[in-house]
Amino acid sequence: MSARDLISGEAELDSQEEDESFDEETGEVKQKNRGANGTNGHFEDSSEEEDDDDDEEAAAAIRKDFIVEDDEEPEERERRRRERKKRRREEREEEEAGLDDEDLDLIGEANPDFERRAPSEPKLKRLKRGHKEDRDVQRRRGVDDIFDSDEEGEDDFRNQRPSHRADARNLQDEFADFIEEDFDDEDGVVDDDDADVARPVGRTFNELREAAGLDEAALEDMREAFGDGNDYDWALDLQDREEDGEQRLMDSEDPEALAKQLELKDVFEPSQLAERLLTDADNDIRAADVPERFQLARKPFKDLVLTAEQFKEESVWISIRIWDSKKKKLDPDLKDHFRKAVAKVLEFMVVDEYEVPFIFQHRKDYIIHSERVARTPDSTNPGAPAEEMVAVKLLEQSELWKIFDLDLKFRALIEKRNALSDTYQKLQDAADFRDEIFEEMLPAADTIEELQDVQDYFHFQHASRLADLAALNASSATNGTQRRPGSSRALFERIRGSSVYGLVRAFGITADAFAQNALKEGRRQYTEDPLDRPDDLADKDHIMDPPDYSSGAQCLKAAKAMLAEEIFLSPKMRKVMRREYYMDGVIDCFRTDKGLRRIDENHPYYDFKYLRNQPIKEFGARPDLFLKMIRAEEEGLAEIKIRLENAESFKKKLYSEIESDNFSEIADAWNRERREVLDMALLKLNKTMARLVKENLKTVCEDEVAMRCREEFSRRIDQAPYKPKGLQLGTTPKVLAMSNGAGAFMREAICWVYVDEEGRVLENGKFTDLFIGDPDRGQSDGTDVERLVEIVKHRQPDVIGLSGWSADTRKLFKMLEEIVERKDLRAQMNDPDDPGRTDRLEIVIVNDEVARLYQTSPRAIMEHPGFAPLTNYCVALARYLQSPLKEYAALSKDVISINMDPAQSYVPQDKIFKQLETAMVDMINIVGVSINDAVVDSYTANFLPYVCGLGPRKAQQMLKVINVNGGAITTRAQLVGDPDQQLLGAVGPRVWSNCSSFLYIEFDPVEQDSDYLDNTRVHPEDYDLGRKMAADALELDEEDIEAETSENGSGAIVRKLVRDDQQDKVNDLILEEYAEQLEKNFNQKKRATLENIRAELQTPYEELRSHFALLSSEEIFTMFTGETRDSLHEGMVVPISIKKVGEDYIEARMDCGIEGTVAAIEISSRPEVSPRQLFQQFQTVQAKVTYLNRKTLAAGFSLREEELRIPERKDYDRLPGEWDDSQERADKESMKEKNDVSGRTQRVVKHPLFRPFNHAQAQEFLGSQGLGDVVIRPSSKGEDHLAVTWKVSDNIYQHIDVLELGKSGQFSSGGAYKVGGKYTYTDLDEMIVNHVKAMAKKVDEMMMFEKYQSGSKADTERWLSTYTEANPKRSVYAFCIDPKHPGYFFLCFKAGQHAQLQSWPVKVIPNAFELMKNPYPDMRTLCNGFKTLYGNMMKGAGGRRR
């Protein structure tokens, strides 16, 4: 067996009958042979005996050095194969001829006169799982229960009598059930015994009747229960074909058999294989001895081989691009050393194929510059050395990843350059010519943009030659049978091939010469004037070229267009323009008509609505602003224009480069024409440059935001487990985690879990009565307080973790602090000097961004199937305290759902994930992975794809091979395999070099093969250095070393150092001398490596991560409330809900959960009026935030009308000319005029959700809001109507007409509100909660349902068709949204493979779904109702399909 054998490239189909049997005497497992004859343990197979005889004869012939030839004819071979197939079929039917006990029991129930035969005792008993005693046999369902599922309850199904059997028999066909897995048992799990009971048996009714003595009526009942005996013939045929195929595979003479091998791609869909990384390409990646990330990244350039000159060019090319960002940090004198470091890193990556973590850890000396400098004399230490070593790090680890990315970009550049060079060479071979401009510019192009410029020039200049070459290639490929199409040449090709091109030359300067002048490179090219004026020269006969150019005006126009096009396509001219745009280009942002209405002062795009004259080079520091502008342009709200700031002066400079210096009337005439040509070229150049600069700037800004996300993510994962007092850094704590989620404090349950140091959930529950009492008032503690105390004393957690997503979680935190203090809850300090020492139990508010994703994830359901989402949330909180890195790694690609930067949503997700992945790779390789723990622990195994050299595929392969090799390894060397020990290789030598030092194996002093260095960050290539250092630290001579190693192995010296507890002695070694000897004798830089070895010998895999980071007050504020400093701050006007109205104060609450008070002076400007006369409990009003404490989550409000009328003013720090104030004022006046002349009185309703919008504006406003959000707006149906618009789904909005009842006046609000003619509410808040929010909840329930499809109706129907094609005898249904009718969904179904696709509308109503005018409270009853309705329709139609 080899490692390649473990790649899942093939699939075997095994028969269910091929089981294991057990020998009663020996206890050995015996394989049941395929095609066995007889039952009850008797096996007779004459065919196998014949085969064995043949095999023995063949073997004997081979031993006698004879070649055995099979002279059997193909017809004879086929006849024998048919006989074997027939014999196997007969044997199987004979084996199944006897009724089993359960069959006989059921027959006895149907026929009381039937007597069972006494069972015969078999000689050999097969171990078999018994059926459930309380289960009846599953009957075959007909149309009556065509959509039935187990959801109605097992007892109901067992007790019901079969009815309408005649109808069921008539309608039995391929759509007899609609996916029985809809609702199985209450817990949603199908019992294994159920599957055994439902197993098909290959019996005929005649045989059953003869065996059981049944009459015709009993036979009908049995047919209802068991089917007609032919339902599974297809499966038996498949088994026969499989067995026949296997027999043919054993016959090496059969050519069909050799091509019959079944592979995974024959069984699974390509998308399924790709999702599980089981395609042929994935298997190739597993097999290749190259780091997986290298293979994936370099896949487009797999066939590209860089020459030595190109490799040197690449190192310089990359150095220039990184030095621009490093020159501010490094001394200019280090530039040469920096370039050498980049070249060396590139060599490690390209030649040695080392990944970034390996280079940073084990080749660190090559990215550090060290030199000796004179030490400043110290009078207090006269014996100090005169020189000291100073080291400067030239490259950071993030810059190594940048080198890797730039290497890919350079490969793309070289590949394109090579393609252009090859094409040019082919043109030269076909036609003897030379293009000096192309030959000059191609090697000079060092960016993709410049190379594209050269390509555009090349295809323009040699279009006809390229067409001829393409035709020649096509002709040779088809042996001359394909003719070149006779299409006319392009306009400029016609000009170039005509005499008009002489007029182009008459302009006195070529496009390339003019561009060279503008570029200020080389000797200036001067313009020469002809002897004739332009119009006179154009009229000459040798210029005109009838019929296309039969007049001088036509010729002059064509010549000017040709020269303008040549300037436009000149690579040098584009270089001039690109340089000018990046230096002096500015960006203006103009709002569109749509943006005029949509972008108000509270809109996030208002920051740039009237932004002008923004230099391009400044957007590098503000990438989020430019990306928001791009998003606004994509949404049609703004238009970005890029221009040159000093366009006119730049144009004048270019005029001087193309004009002649002569003074004459002819010269002036030609200069006018030249300026017109330049204007034509600049018009196209400006458009092209604006587009290219915008695209390039967008890419730069996206890269910058992605890098910011990487830095923030690196900070979040650079956290060791939470360290309670007394524990060593890196130790996993025991955690008691709890949360109230979004629940109200002291009114809703608090979930809690206890997780031990191994990450196991040992206990969980809920607190419903957890509050601390007040002894002074005679108030006792809640009943759950004592329970909490008992849990803490019994489990002894190291820390209590707490989090939630409501402001009330802050109250829970304060209460827990009080309980810990009053009850004196303490945690063990684990102090070796004082084992009994304790300290006050700490309470930590935990970052819950991972827990929110985990609580409802499939992973949480799989790991804890019985837990509520909030309990899973607590589990994730506890694990986050134990290891933030493990929690982030377990998210895999879902990590991009976490917000790392405010502008993250403007960047493509794959670009963000790529940066986050590199940060994860860096951190996991710093921490290391215990490979044996990864084999048995899935959470640790999540680290493996990020290990240096590995990836998802190679990580899978490694775990698979280790399991095959015994489930554990004892040395790192075993990862590459050991033929002597019959161990397969998990990785190749090159990948092993990358990953070995980052996979550690715990040192076992008892195990002789255990190597201490395998538990360190020391690479196996440096083990000899480590052993040498250990020997020198122990002061052993060569004889002592030889004696120790010969007796105890190569790791004996380090083992002795550890056993004698002498690791500190390595600090006495002078590593400078070691490093100098290694560099002098072996040309190896190892100074930093030696320091690493010294550290690892003392503390193997020391925890290098930062301490666990506690959340700041600002982060806690955002986590609990969802608000930021921008979204909520003092001075804002916000809606508040009044909780209590006192004599001189009001208590209120904001939507985000923050509570506050309104002091008496802030209630009203009329102090003589009581607050109770103005406001009432549960009323929602507008208030200004006058005070906000972000730590305690407390606020103060003002309800004074004069305060509310003062609008909030944002302070903008803008320079003069950056904002178009005049346009802003004009727009405001325009909007005011439109409102004044609208002809309708603007309706105003005092409610926080009211907006003076029409339906289009309401949809635009809700576009960026969440699902279920609402806008109340004026209605066009009259003053006694209101309209409510709410967001059903993305781009789907429902408009509800609300009739106001009991209005006392035109501008007053109604006393009641009626919706749809049958729903009446007393106020708007009640209507929003009980009508709109109730429907939104039902929409959410529908979309979370397992049978909901997120695509369109066409997508859903395609899915139904695909499913029924794969499962021809199954019926299936699914739900999808109806975008044309908001509030409606489609119930699409297909009753079998050949049935028609059908759909029924499902309407969402408050707290229910409506199907065929029948309301259903939830999805389960809706599905049952659908099945009942369909069954009734089928019965009423007489079984005909509709």
GROMACS .gro file of N, CA and C in nm, residues 735-741 749-755 761-770 784 787-792 794-795 797 800-803 812 816 867-878:
model
  156
  735VAL      N    1  -1.429   2.683   3.271
  735VAL     CA    2  -1.514   2.802   3.251
  735VAL      C    3  -1.659   2.769   3.282
  736LEU      N    4  -1.722   2.860   3.355
  736LEU     CA    5  -1.867   2.863   3.370
  736LEU      C    6  -1.915   2.983   3.290
  737ALA      N    7  -1.988   2.957   3.182
  737ALA     CA    8  -2.034   3.064   3.093
  737ALA      C    9  -2.184   3.077   3.101
  738MET      N   10  -2.234   3.199   3.095
  738MET     CA   11  -2.379   3.221   3.101
  738MET      C   12  -2.415   3.344   3.020
  739SER      N   13  -2.544   3.351   2.984
  739SER     CA   14  -2.593   3.462   2.904
  739SER      C   15  -2.744   3.471   2.915
  740ASN      N   16  -2.792   3.593   2.905
  740ASN     CA   17  -2.937   3.615   2.892
  740ASN      C   18  -2.975   3.644   2.748
  741GLY      N   19  -2.877   3.638   2.655
  741GLY     CA   20  -2.906   3.663   2.515
  741GLY      C   21  -2.962   3.801   2.495
  749ALA      N   22  -3.516   3.365   3.112
  749ALA     CA   23  -3.420   3.268   3.165
  749ALA      C   24  -3.277   3.304   3.125
  750ILE      N   25  -3.184   3.262   3.211
  750ILE     CA   26  -3.041   3.278   3.187
  750ILE      C   27  -2.984   3.138   3.163
  751CYS      N   28  -2.927   3.115   3.046
  751CYS     CA   29  -2.866   2.986   3.015
  751CYS      C   30  -2.722   2.983   3.065
  752TRP      N   31  -2.677   2.865   3.107
  752TRP     CA   32  -2.539   2.851   3.154
  752TRP      C   33  -2.485   2.714   3.116
  753VAL      N   34  -2.354   2.706   3.101
  753VAL     CA   35  -2.285   2.578   3.076
  753VAL      C   36  -2.155   2.577   3.155
  754TYR      N   37  -2.112   2.458   3.191
  754TYR     CA   38  -1.980   2.441   3.251
  754TYR      C   39  -1.896   2.358   3.156
  755VAL      N   40  -1.779   2.411   3.118
  755VAL     CA   41  -1.689   2.345   3.024
  755VAL      C   42  -1.556   2.323   3.094
  761VAL      N   43  -1.841   1.980   2.757
  761VAL     CA   44  -1.954   2.039   2.830
  761VAL      C   45  -2.004   1.934   2.928
  762LEU      N   46  -1.976   1.955   3.055
  762LEU     CA   47  -2.013   1.857   3.157
  762LEU      C   48  -2.148   1.885   3.219
  763GLU      N   49  -2.195   2.008   3.213
  763GLU     CA   50  -2.321   2.040   3.278
  763GLU      C   51  -2.375   2.167   3.215
  764ASN      N   52  -2.508   2.176   3.206
  764ASN     CA   53  -2.572   2.297   3.156
  764ASN      C   54  -2.711   2.307   3.213
  765GLY      N   55  -2.767   2.426   3.206
  765GLY     CA   56  -2.901   2.447   3.259
  765GLY      C   57  -2.946   2.590   3.241
  766LYS      N   58  -3.054   2.624   3.315
  766LYS     CA   59  -3.110   2.758   3.308
  766LYS      C   60  -3.137   2.811   3.449
  767PHE      N   61  -3.118   2.940   3.466
  767PHE     CA   62  -3.155   3.011   3.588
  767PHE      C   63  -3.278   3.096   3.557
  768THR      N   64  -3.384   3.073   3.631
  768THR     CA   65  -3.505   3.153   3.612
  768THR      C   66  -3.535   3.243   3.731
  769ASP      N   67  -3.463   3.223   3.840
  769ASP     CA   68  -3.488   3.300   3.962
  769ASP      C   69  -3.355   3.341   4.023
  770LEU      N   70  -3.274   3.409   3.942
  770LEU     CA   71  -3.140   3.448   3.987
  770LEU      C   72  -3.138   3.598   4.015
  784ASP      N   73  -3.228   3.047   4.263
  784ASP     CA   74  -3.116   3.003   4.181
  784ASP      C   75  -2.982   3.055   4.230
  787ARG      N   76  -2.826   2.771   4.403
  787ARG     CA   77  -2.788   2.672   4.301
  787ARG      C   78  -2.659   2.713   4.232
  788LEU      N   79  -2.645   2.842   4.202
  788LEU     CA   80  -2.521   2.891   4.141
  788LEU      C   81  -2.403   2.870   4.234
  789VAL      N   82  -2.422   2.897   4.360
  789VAL     CA   83  -2.314   2.878   4.458
  789VAL      C   84  -2.273   2.731   4.463
  790GLU      N   85  -2.370   2.641   4.460
  790GLU     CA   86  -2.338   2.497   4.462
  790GLU      C   87  -2.261   2.456   4.337
  791ILE      N   88  -2.301   2.510   4.222
  791ILE     CA   89  -2.230   2.476   4.098
  791ILE      C   90  -2.085   2.522   4.105
  792VAL      N   91  -2.063   2.643   4.153
  792VAL     CA   92  -1.928   2.696   4.162
  792VAL      C   93  -1.844   2.613   4.259
  794HIS      N   94  -1.894   2.302   4.347
  794HIS     CA   95  -1.876   2.164   4.299
  794HIS      C   96  -1.781   2.158   4.180
  795ARG      N   97  -1.798   2.247   4.085
  795ARG     CA   98  -1.718   2.243   3.962
  795ARG      C   99  -1.587   2.320   3.974
  797PRO      N  100  -1.489   2.639   3.884
  797PRO     CA  101  -1.440   2.702   3.760
  797PRO      C  102  -1.332   2.804   3.792
  800ILE      N  103  -1.574   3.299   3.532
  800ILE     CA  104  -1.711   3.304   3.481
  800ILE      C  105  -1.711   3.393   3.357
  801GLY      N  106  -1.757   3.337   3.246
  801GLY     CA  107  -1.767   3.414   3.122
  801GLY      C  108  -1.909   3.458   3.099
  802LEU      N  109  -1.927   3.580   3.054
  802LEU     CA  110  -2.060   3.637   3.039
  802LEU      C  111  -2.066   3.720   2.912
  803SER      N  112  -2.177   3.713   2.842
  803SER     CA  113  -2.198   3.799   2.726
  803SER      C  114  -2.344   3.794   2.687
  812LEU      N  115  -2.697   4.204   3.438
  812LEU     CA  116  -2.662   4.069   3.482
  812LEU      C  117  -2.519   4.065   3.532
  816LEU      N  118  -2.403   3.953   3.908
  816LEU     CA  119  -2.309   3.844   3.933
  816LEU      C  120  -2.192   3.892   4.018
  867PHE      N  121  -2.926   2.094   2.252
  867PHE     CA  122  -2.908   2.224   2.316
  867PHE      C  123  -2.989   2.332   2.244
  868ALA      N  124  -3.039   2.426   2.324
  868ALA     CA  125  -3.102   2.544   2.267
  868ALA      C  126  -2.994   2.635   2.209
  869PRO      N  127  -3.030   2.721   2.114
  869PRO     CA  128  -2.928   2.811   2.056
  869PRO      C  129  -2.854   2.893   2.160
  870LEU      N  130  -2.924   2.942   2.262
  870LEU     CA  131  -2.857   3.024   2.363
  870LEU      C  132  -2.759   2.941   2.444
  871THR      N  133  -2.789   2.813   2.464
  871THR     CA  134  -2.694   2.725   2.533
  871THR      C  135  -2.570   2.703   2.448
  872ASN      N  136  -2.589   2.683   2.318
  872ASN     CA  137  -2.474   2.673   2.228
  872ASN      C  138  -2.392   2.802   2.228
  873TYR      N  139  -2.462   2.913   2.238
  873TYR     CA  140  -2.395   3.043   2.249
  873TYR      C  141  -2.302   3.045   2.371
  874CYS      N  142  -2.351   2.993   2.482
  874CYS     CA  143  -2.268   2.988   2.605
  874CYS      C  144  -2.150   2.894   2.588
  875VAL      N  145  -2.170   2.784   2.517
  875VAL     CA  146  -2.060   2.690   2.491
  875VAL      C  147  -1.949   2.761   2.414
  876ALA      N  148  -1.988   2.838   2.314
  876ALA     CA  149  -1.887   2.910   2.235
  876ALA      C  150  -1.817   3.017   2.318
  877LEU      N  151  -1.888   3.081   2.411
  877LEU     CA  152  -1.824   3.179   2.498
  877LEU      C  153  -1.717   3.113   2.584
  878ALA      N  154  -1.751   2.997   2.638
  878ALA     CA  155  -1.654   2.926   2.722
  878ALA      C  156  -1.532   2.884   2.641
   0.00000   0.00000   0.00000
